[in-house]
Amino acid sequence: MTKIYLDNNATTNLLPEAQEKVLGIMGSPLNASSLHFFGRKAKSILEDAKHNILNSLNGDKSIYEVVFTSSGTEANNLVIQSFMHQNSVMLVSSIEHISILETAKLSGISKTISVHPDGLLNFNDLEQKLAQIQRSSKNESPPLVSVMLANNETGVIQNIKEIARISHKYGCFMHSDIVQAFGKISIDISDLDIDFATISSHKMGGMIGSAALIKRKNLKINPMIFGGGQEKFLRAGTENIPSILSFGIAASLSQENILKYKTIETLRDYLEKEIQFHSSSAKIYSQNATRLPNTTCVATTGKDSSAQLMYFDISGIAISSGSACSSGKIESSHVLHAMDYHDTLSSNAIRVSMGLNTTKDEIDIFLKAWKELQNK
Ligand code: PLP
């Protein structure tokens, strides 16, 4: 049975261009802290990757810097824990990735900003909470606002430029988790005017094992992992050079790949039209909001998401539930809850996330299986 992969928001295939280059260095002893020839080679791979990443996000090298970490989860922890240790109030959206929500909660003084049923941030709530924080502020460290650019479950894209403008007006710093958006839509971090951003290699065609926090150079953060002086003392531990190489290549190909996602968007629209034509009760979450070109979160009556996942798995199709799915266990989705869906329908939500190589034939096979399931 041919296998069809429609779970690209979980992780992507390694880009062939990256695979070729990584295989070329895989056997080499590449520690970027070593002063010898191999070390210098590792260091130059690392610096090239930083250059490619900033270049593809229009981040001015004199303003922004890249701190490599092992995962997007770690980069989110790095920025949130740093503000937590400075006793800053944190304001995070209710649909953030769990690595933001759980970490911010630890501070005991974080607040969440609500979203509307379409998944877009509630600006009234943002302004009210910012004003509240300003009134009660005892002149401690500036607060941090953290709102993701694109949501992993629904694909909803937020107006980060406006959120950053408002946050700065109230004297806050702005962090955005751009993990899902990087490589799928054009991003200009200078224009967005954000202070921190999180990115992750394996979500955009690079290898698992490297990610980064991008930060303004003039802003200080506290390290989370101590030891050697790697990453300018902000993240100790030998850098994962093969993964970083793949990350840099994925970044340098991102403009090209963003264009390819235009075709994927047409496929996504085709998929949704077919689903709605076949089932009038099908609910596509955030359908009218601006979304990533590859993501559909859909629910229908009758079949819960775990039963659907199993059915598709047996049919050779990899998708995921719209629910938070980590360690293989399915829990109800905090994202759909935050969007005010508490009904049984939302526990039936599945997520189809296409990749650069997804074809119409694959979508037709998915649709055939989906329709058969509806008729069961
Ligand atoms: N942020 C978002 C929006 C994500 O979707 C994910 C992973 O699903 C992460 C952060 C965590 O990234 P990583 O898998 O590199 O830890």
mmCIF file of N, CA, C and O in Angstrom, residues 2-53:
data_model
loop_
_atom_site.group_PDB
_atom_site.id
_atom_site.type_symbol
_atom_site.label_atom_id
_atom_site.label_comp_id
_atom_site.label_asym_id
_atom_site.label_seq_id
_atom_site.Cartn_x
_atom_site.Cartn_y
_atom_site.Cartn_z
ATOM 1 N N THR A 2 0.570 2.189 -0.917
ATOM 2 C CA THR A 2 1.351 3.435 -0.875
ATOM 3 C C THR A 2 0.919 4.257 0.340
ATOM 4 O O THR A 2 -0.255 4.303 0.688
ATOM 5 N N LYS A 3 1.891 4.860 0.950
ATOM 6 C CA LYS A 3 1.600 5.658 2.144
ATOM 7 C C LYS A 3 1.476 7.134 1.751
ATOM 8 O O LYS A 3 2.265 7.643 0.957
ATOM 9 N N ILE A 4 0.476 7.778 2.315
ATOM 10 C CA ILE A 4 0.253 9.196 2.021
ATOM 11 C C ILE A 4 0.465 9.996 3.300
ATOM 12 O O ILE A 4 -0.142 9.695 4.329
ATOM 13 N N TYR A 5 1.333 10.994 3.219
ATOM 14 C CA TYR A 5 1.678 11.765 4.415
ATOM 15 C C TYR A 5 0.998 13.129 4.392
ATOM 16 O O TYR A 5 1.347 13.984 3.586
ATOM 17 N N LEU A 6 0.025 13.301 5.268
ATOM 18 C CA LEU A 6 -0.692 14.586 5.354
ATOM 19 C C LEU A 6 -0.628 15.125 6.781
ATOM 20 O O LEU A 6 -1.617 15.593 7.339
ATOM 21 N N ASP A 7 0.577 15.030 7.368
ATOM 22 C CA ASP A 7 0.772 15.501 8.746
ATOM 23 C C ASP A 7 2.014 16.384 8.819
ATOM 24 O O ASP A 7 2.844 16.277 9.722
ATOM 25 N N ASN A 8 2.106 17.289 7.838
ATOM 26 C CA ASN A 8 3.323 18.111 7.708
ATOM 27 C C ASN A 8 3.463 19.196 8.767
ATOM 28 O O ASN A 8 4.548 19.745 8.924
ATOM 29 N N ASN A 9 2.391 19.500 9.503
ATOM 30 C CA ASN A 9 2.567 20.460 10.598
ATOM 31 C C ASN A 9 3.209 19.789 11.807
ATOM 32 O O ASN A 9 3.681 20.471 12.722
ATOM 33 N N ALA A 10 3.220 18.453 11.814
ATOM 34 C CA ALA A 10 3.906 17.731 12.900
ATOM 35 C C ALA A 10 5.405 17.679 12.600
ATOM 36 O O ALA A 10 6.237 18.018 13.438
ATOM 37 N N THR A 11 5.728 17.241 11.413
ATOM 38 C CA THR A 11 7.121 17.305 10.929
ATOM 39 C C THR A 11 7.101 17.091 9.418
ATOM 40 O O THR A 11 6.132 16.547 8.881
ATOM 41 N N THR A 12 8.148 17.537 8.753
ATOM 42 C CA THR A 12 8.166 17.465 7.282
ATOM 43 C C THR A 12 9.208 16.463 6.805
ATOM 44 O O THR A 12 10.107 16.078 7.557
ATOM 45 N N ASN A 13 9.101 16.077 5.546
ATOM 46 C CA ASN A 13 10.187 15.332 4.910
ATOM 47 C C ASN A 13 11.405 16.231 4.833
ATOM 48 O O ASN A 13 11.268 17.450 4.696
ATOM 49 N N LEU A 14 12.567 15.610 4.887
ATOM 50 C CA LEU A 14 13.803 16.382 4.699
ATOM 51 C C LEU A 14 13.893 16.785 3.220
ATOM 52 O O LEU A 14 13.683 15.954 2.334
ATOM 53 N N LEU A 15 14.166 18.063 2.958
ATOM 54 C CA LEU A 15 14.296 18.520 1.573
ATOM 55 C C LEU A 15 15.464 17.788 0.905
ATOM 56 O O LEU A 15 16.527 17.647 1.521
ATOM 57 N N PRO A 16 15.291 17.332 -0.332
ATOM 58 C CA PRO A 16 16.374 16.591 -0.996
ATOM 59 C C PRO A 16 17.678 17.395 -1.069
ATOM 60 O O PRO A 16 18.770 16.845 -0.900
ATOM 61 N N GLU A 17 17.563 18.712 -1.273
ATOM 62 C CA GLU A 17 18.763 19.572 -1.347
ATOM 63 C C GLU A 17 19.515 19.520 -0.011
ATOM 64 O O GLU A 17 20.753 19.527 0.023
ATOM 65 N N ALA A 18 18.761 19.471 1.089
ATOM 66 C CA ALA A 18 19.381 19.429 2.410
ATOM 67 C C ALA A 18 19.972 18.045 2.667
ATOM 68 O O ALA A 18 21.095 17.920 3.174
ATOM 69 N N GLN A 19 19.236 17.025 2.270
ATOM 70 C CA GLN A 19 19.703 15.647 2.492
ATOM 71 C C GLN A 19 21.057 15.417 1.818
ATOM 72 O O GLN A 19 21.981 14.863 2.419
ATOM 73 N N GLU A 20 21.158 15.899 0.593
ATOM 74 C CA GLU A 20 22.401 15.699 -0.163
ATOM 75 C C GLU A 20 23.589 16.335 0.573
ATOM 76 O O GLU A 20 24.637 15.714 0.756
ATOM 77 N N LYS A 21 23.392 17.570 1.022
ATOM 78 C CA LYS A 21 24.486 18.295 1.697
ATOM 79 C C LYS A 21 24.795 17.677 3.066
ATOM 80 O O LYS A 21 25.962 17.568 3.453
ATOM 81 N N VAL A 22 23.764 17.256 3.770
ATOM 82 C CA VAL A 22 23.974 16.679 5.110
ATOM 83 C C VAL A 22 24.744 15.363 4.989
ATOM 84 O O VAL A 22 25.664 15.106 5.776
ATOM 85 N N LEU A 23 24.380 14.554 3.999
ATOM 86 C CA LEU A 23 25.083 13.274 3.827
ATOM 87 C C LEU A 23 26.573 13.512 3.587
ATOM 88 O O LEU A 23 27.412 12.722 4.011
ATOM 89 N N GLY A 24 26.876 14.623 2.956
ATOM 90 C CA GLY A 24 28.268 14.966 2.669
ATOM 91 C C GLY A 24 29.099 15.268 3.910
ATOM 92 O O GLY A 24 30.331 15.201 3.871
ATOM 93 N N ILE A 25 28.467 15.647 5.021
ATOM 94 C CA ILE A 25 29.240 15.981 6.234
ATOM 95 C C ILE A 25 28.974 15.023 7.390
ATOM 96 O O ILE A 25 29.580 15.138 8.453
ATOM 97 N N MET A 26 28.065 14.095 7.189
ATOM 98 C CA MET A 26 27.568 13.260 8.284
ATOM 99 C C MET A 26 28.676 12.531 9.046
ATOM 100 O O MET A 26 28.605 12.382 10.259
ATOM 101 N N GLY A 27 29.716 12.108 8.343
ATOM 102 C CA GLY A 27 30.776 11.343 9.012
ATOM 103 C C GLY A 27 31.876 12.217 9.615
ATOM 104 O O GLY A 27 32.832 11.689 10.202
ATOM 105 N N SER A 28 31.753 13.536 9.510
ATOM 106 C CA SER A 28 32.867 14.405 9.934
ATOM 107 C C SER A 28 32.743 14.829 11.398
ATOM 108 O O SER A 28 31.630 14.980 11.907
ATOM 109 N N PRO A 29 33.895 15.053 12.057
ATOM 110 C CA PRO A 29 33.877 15.481 13.465
ATOM 111 C C PRO A 29 33.689 16.997 13.567
ATOM 112 O O PRO A 29 34.659 17.746 13.597
ATOM 113 N N LEU A 30 32.449 17.449 13.608
ATOM 114 C CA LEU A 30 32.184 18.881 13.457
ATOM 115 C C LEU A 30 31.722 19.531 14.766
ATOM 116 O O LEU A 30 30.520 19.643 15.038
ATOM 117 N N ASN A 31 32.701 19.958 15.555
ATOM 118 C CA ASN A 31 32.389 20.707 16.776
ATOM 119 C C ASN A 31 32.757 22.171 16.526
ATOM 120 O O ASN A 31 33.943 22.511 16.378
ATOM 121 N N ALA A 32 31.767 23.030 16.515
ATOM 122 C CA ALA A 32 32.001 24.430 16.122
ATOM 123 C C ALA A 32 32.845 25.211 17.130
ATOM 124 O O ALA A 32 33.258 26.336 16.855
ATOM 125 N N SER A 33 33.115 24.618 18.310
ATOM 126 C CA SER A 33 33.956 25.323 19.289
ATOM 127 C C SER A 33 35.431 24.978 19.122
ATOM 128 O O SER A 33 36.294 25.620 19.734
ATOM 129 N N SER A 34 35.729 23.946 18.338
ATOM 130 C CA SER A 34 37.127 23.546 18.158
ATOM 131 C C SER A 34 37.847 24.540 17.248
ATOM 132 O O SER A 34 37.259 25.066 16.305
ATOM 133 N N LEU A 35 39.152 24.731 17.537
ATOM 134 C CA LEU A 35 39.889 25.758 16.786
ATOM 135 C C LEU A 35 40.555 25.214 15.525
ATOM 136 O O LEU A 35 41.024 25.973 14.700
ATOM 137 N N HIS A 36 40.583 23.864 15.396
ATOM 138 C CA HIS A 36 41.262 23.290 14.229
ATOM 139 C C HIS A 36 40.392 23.375 12.973
ATOM 140 O O HIS A 36 39.258 23.881 13.023
ATOM 141 N N PHE A 37 40.940 22.795 11.908
ATOM 142 C CA PHE A 37 40.283 22.855 10.597
ATOM 143 C C PHE A 37 38.822 22.388 10.647
ATOM 144 O O PHE A 37 37.921 23.042 10.129
ATOM 145 N N PHE A 38 38.569 21.221 11.309
ATOM 146 C CA PHE A 38 37.199 20.692 11.334
ATOM 147 C C PHE A 38 36.268 21.646 12.094
ATOM 148 O O PHE A 38 35.131 21.857 11.704
ATOM 149 N N GLY A 39 36.806 22.164 13.193
ATOM 150 C CA GLY A 39 36.019 23.102 14.006
ATOM 151 C C GLY A 39 35.673 24.354 13.214
ATOM 152 O O GLY A 39 34.547 24.856 13.279
ATOM 153 N N ARG A 40 36.671 24.840 12.460
ATOM 154 C CA ARG A 40 36.422 26.065 11.673
ATOM 155 C C ARG A 40 35.373 25.802 10.595
ATOM 156 O O ARG A 40 34.543 26.654 10.284
ATOM 157 N N LYS A 41 35.427 24.572 10.043
ATOM 158 C CA LYS A 41 34.420 24.226 9.029
ATOM 159 C C LYS A 41 33.015 24.221 9.672
ATOM 160 O O LYS A 41 32.044 24.744 9.106
ATOM 161 N N ALA A 42 32.932 23.613 10.870
ATOM 162 C CA ALA A 42 31.640 23.574 11.581
ATOM 163 C C ALA A 42 31.149 24.989 11.860
ATOM 164 O O ALA A 42 29.976 25.317 11.667
ATOM 165 N N LYS A 43 32.088 25.829 12.301
ATOM 166 C CA LYS A 43 31.722 27.218 12.633
ATOM 167 C C LYS A 43 31.197 27.940 11.393
ATOM 168 O O LYS A 43 30.226 28.716 11.462
ATOM 169 N N SER A 44 31.813 27.664 10.249
ATOM 170 C CA SER A 44 31.363 28.377 9.047
ATOM 171 C C SER A 44 29.986 27.858 8.596
ATOM 172 O O SER A 44 29.159 28.640 8.113
ATOM 173 N N ILE A 45 29.711 26.565 8.811
ATOM 174 C CA ILE A 45 28.358 26.037 8.501
ATOM 175 C C ILE A 45 27.330 26.742 9.389
ATOM 176 O O ILE A 45 26.272 27.181 8.938
ATOM 177 N N LEU A 46 27.698 26.868 10.663
ATOM 178 C CA LEU A 46 26.813 27.507 11.642
ATOM 179 C C LEU A 46 26.527 28.977 11.282
ATOM 180 O O LEU A 46 25.371 29.428 11.260
ATOM 181 N N GLU A 47 27.609 29.692 10.955
ATOM 182 C CA GLU A 47 27.434 31.123 10.617
ATOM 183 C C GLU A 47 26.665 31.296 9.317
ATOM 184 O O GLU A 47 25.843 32.208 9.197
ATOM 185 N N ASP A 48 26.919 30.411 8.340
ATOM 186 C CA ASP A 48 26.168 30.476 7.070
ATOM 187 C C ASP A 48 24.681 30.265 7.322
ATOM 188 O O ASP A 48 23.831 30.940 6.724
ATOM 189 N N ALA A 49 24.381 29.299 8.185
ATOM 190 C CA ALA A 49 22.964 29.005 8.473
ATOM 191 C C ALA A 49 22.311 30.225 9.131
ATOM 192 O O ALA A 49 21.191 30.606 8.769
ATOM 193 N N LYS A 50 23.016 30.860 10.055
ATOM 194 C CA LYS A 50 22.459 32.060 10.709
ATOM 195 C C LYS A 50 22.196 33.148 9.668
ATOM 196 O O LYS A 50 21.163 33.817 9.693
ATOM 197 N N HIS A 51 23.172 33.303 8.769
ATOM 198 C CA HIS A 51 23.040 34.307 7.713
ATOM 199 C C HIS A 51 21.809 34.002 6.848
ATOM 200 O O HIS A 51 20.995 34.887 6.573
ATOM 201 N N ASN A 52 21.681 32.735 6.420
ATOM 202 C CA ASN A 52 20.546 32.354 5.550
ATOM 203 C C ASN A 52 19.206 32.562 6.251
ATOM 204 O O ASN A 52 18.228 32.993 5.630
ATOM 205 N N ILE A 53 19.171 32.237 7.537
ATOM 206 C CA ILE A 53 17.920 32.365 8.301
ATOM 207 C C ILE A 53 17.510 33.838 8.387
ATOM 208 O O ILE A 53 16.384 34.210 8.063
#
